[in-house]
């Protein structure tokens, strides 16, 4: 920790400037959306989610991937999402 007043002031403002900036963003977000932020229990992650495959197609896809040779499965595990 330095005792140089200039460095202490710079460290203080760089550390504590984030709080007023976050408050400003919070106020702007409230003014823009006109709603309070949602609680985590109120957020619905499933609404609007779309599955492009039917259940049968998904089962066939998983069976095909499970039946692949070991070197292909290792490659997929390491280099694909």
Short mmCIF file of C-alpha atoms in Angstrom, two decimals:
data_model
loop_
_atom_site.label_atom_id
_atom_site.label_comp_id
_atom_site.label_asym_id
_atom_site.label_seq_id
_atom_site.Cartn_x
_atom_site.Cartn_y
_atom_site.Cartn_z
CA UNK A 1 0.00 0.00 0.00
CA UNK A 2 1.42 3.33 -1.04
CA UNK A 3 1.26 6.45 1.10
CA UNK A 4 1.46 8.79 -1.88
CA UNK A 5 -1.73 10.93 -1.65
CA UNK A 6 -2.20 11.06 -5.41
CA UNK A 7 -2.03 7.28 -5.74
CA UNK A 8 -4.33 6.81 -2.74
CA UNK A 9 -6.88 9.16 -4.32
CA UNK A 10 -6.66 7.37 -7.66
CA UNK A 11 -7.12 3.97 -6.00
CA UNK A 12 -10.05 5.24 -3.95
CA UNK A 13 -11.93 6.71 -6.91
CA UNK A 14 -11.24 3.74 -9.17
CA UNK A 15 -12.52 1.38 -6.46
CA UNK A 16 -15.59 3.33 -5.34
CA UNK A 17 -16.70 4.90 -8.62
CA UNK A 18 -18.49 1.67 -9.57
CA UNK A 19 -21.23 2.20 -6.96
CA UNK A 20 -22.61 5.51 -8.33
CA UNK A 21 -22.32 4.19 -11.89
CA UNK A 22 -24.38 1.11 -10.97
CA UNK A 23 -26.99 3.29 -9.25
CA UNK A 24 -27.24 5.47 -12.37
CA UNK A 25 -27.68 2.40 -14.60
CA UNK A 26 -30.33 1.05 -12.21
CA UNK A 27 -32.29 4.32 -12.35
CA UNK A 28 -32.00 4.54 -16.15
CA UNK A 29 -33.15 0.93 -16.50
CA UNK A 30 -36.14 1.56 -14.25
CA UNK A 31 -37.07 4.73 -16.18
CA UNK A 32 -36.75 2.91 -19.49
CA UNK A 33 -38.66 -0.29 -18.62
CA UNK A 34 -40.98 1.16 -15.93
CA UNK A 35 -40.78 -2.10 -13.98
CA UNK A 36 -38.84 -3.27 -10.97
CA UNK A 37 -36.28 -6.01 -11.51
CA UNK A 38 -37.62 -9.54 -11.19
CA UNK A 39 -36.64 -11.91 -8.42
CA UNK A 40 -34.91 -15.10 -9.48
CA UNK A 41 -37.99 -17.15 -8.52
CA UNK A 42 -40.17 -15.02 -10.84
CA UNK A 43 -38.09 -15.55 -13.98
CA UNK A 44 -39.54 -18.11 -16.40
CA UNK A 45 -36.77 -19.68 -18.46
CA UNK A 46 -39.03 -22.10 -20.34
CA UNK A 47 -41.50 -19.63 -21.88
CA UNK A 48 -40.77 -19.05 -25.53
CA UNK A 49 -38.16 -21.80 -25.71
CA UNK A 50 -38.51 -23.84 -28.86
CA UNK A 51 -37.41 -27.37 -29.63
CA UNK A 52 -36.95 -27.96 -33.32
CA UNK A 53 -36.90 -31.76 -33.05
CA UNK A 54 -39.71 -34.10 -32.08
CA UNK A 55 -39.19 -36.53 -29.21
CA UNK A 56 -38.65 -39.42 -31.63
CA UNK A 57 -36.08 -37.45 -33.62
CA UNK A 58 -34.26 -36.49 -30.43
CA UNK A 59 -34.17 -40.13 -29.27
CA UNK A 60 -32.82 -41.24 -32.66
CA UNK A 61 -30.17 -38.51 -32.53
CA UNK A 62 -29.03 -39.58 -29.05
CA UNK A 63 -29.01 -43.26 -30.05
CA UNK A 64 -26.92 -42.46 -33.13
CA UNK A 65 -24.40 -40.51 -31.06
CA UNK A 66 -24.22 -43.24 -28.42
CA UNK A 67 -23.58 -45.89 -31.11
CA UNK A 68 -20.62 -43.98 -32.60
CA UNK A 69 -17.14 -45.48 -32.25
CA UNK A 70 -15.13 -44.48 -29.18
CA UNK A 71 -12.66 -42.29 -31.10
CA UNK A 72 -15.55 -40.26 -32.57
CA UNK A 73 -17.16 -39.84 -29.13
CA UNK A 74 -13.85 -38.70 -27.63
CA UNK A 75 -13.37 -36.23 -30.49
CA UNK A 76 -16.89 -34.84 -29.99
CA UNK A 77 -16.33 -34.57 -26.24
CA UNK A 78 -13.07 -32.65 -26.68
CA UNK A 79 -13.69 -30.46 -29.71
CA UNK A 80 -17.41 -29.79 -30.04
CA UNK A 81 -19.91 -28.14 -27.82
#
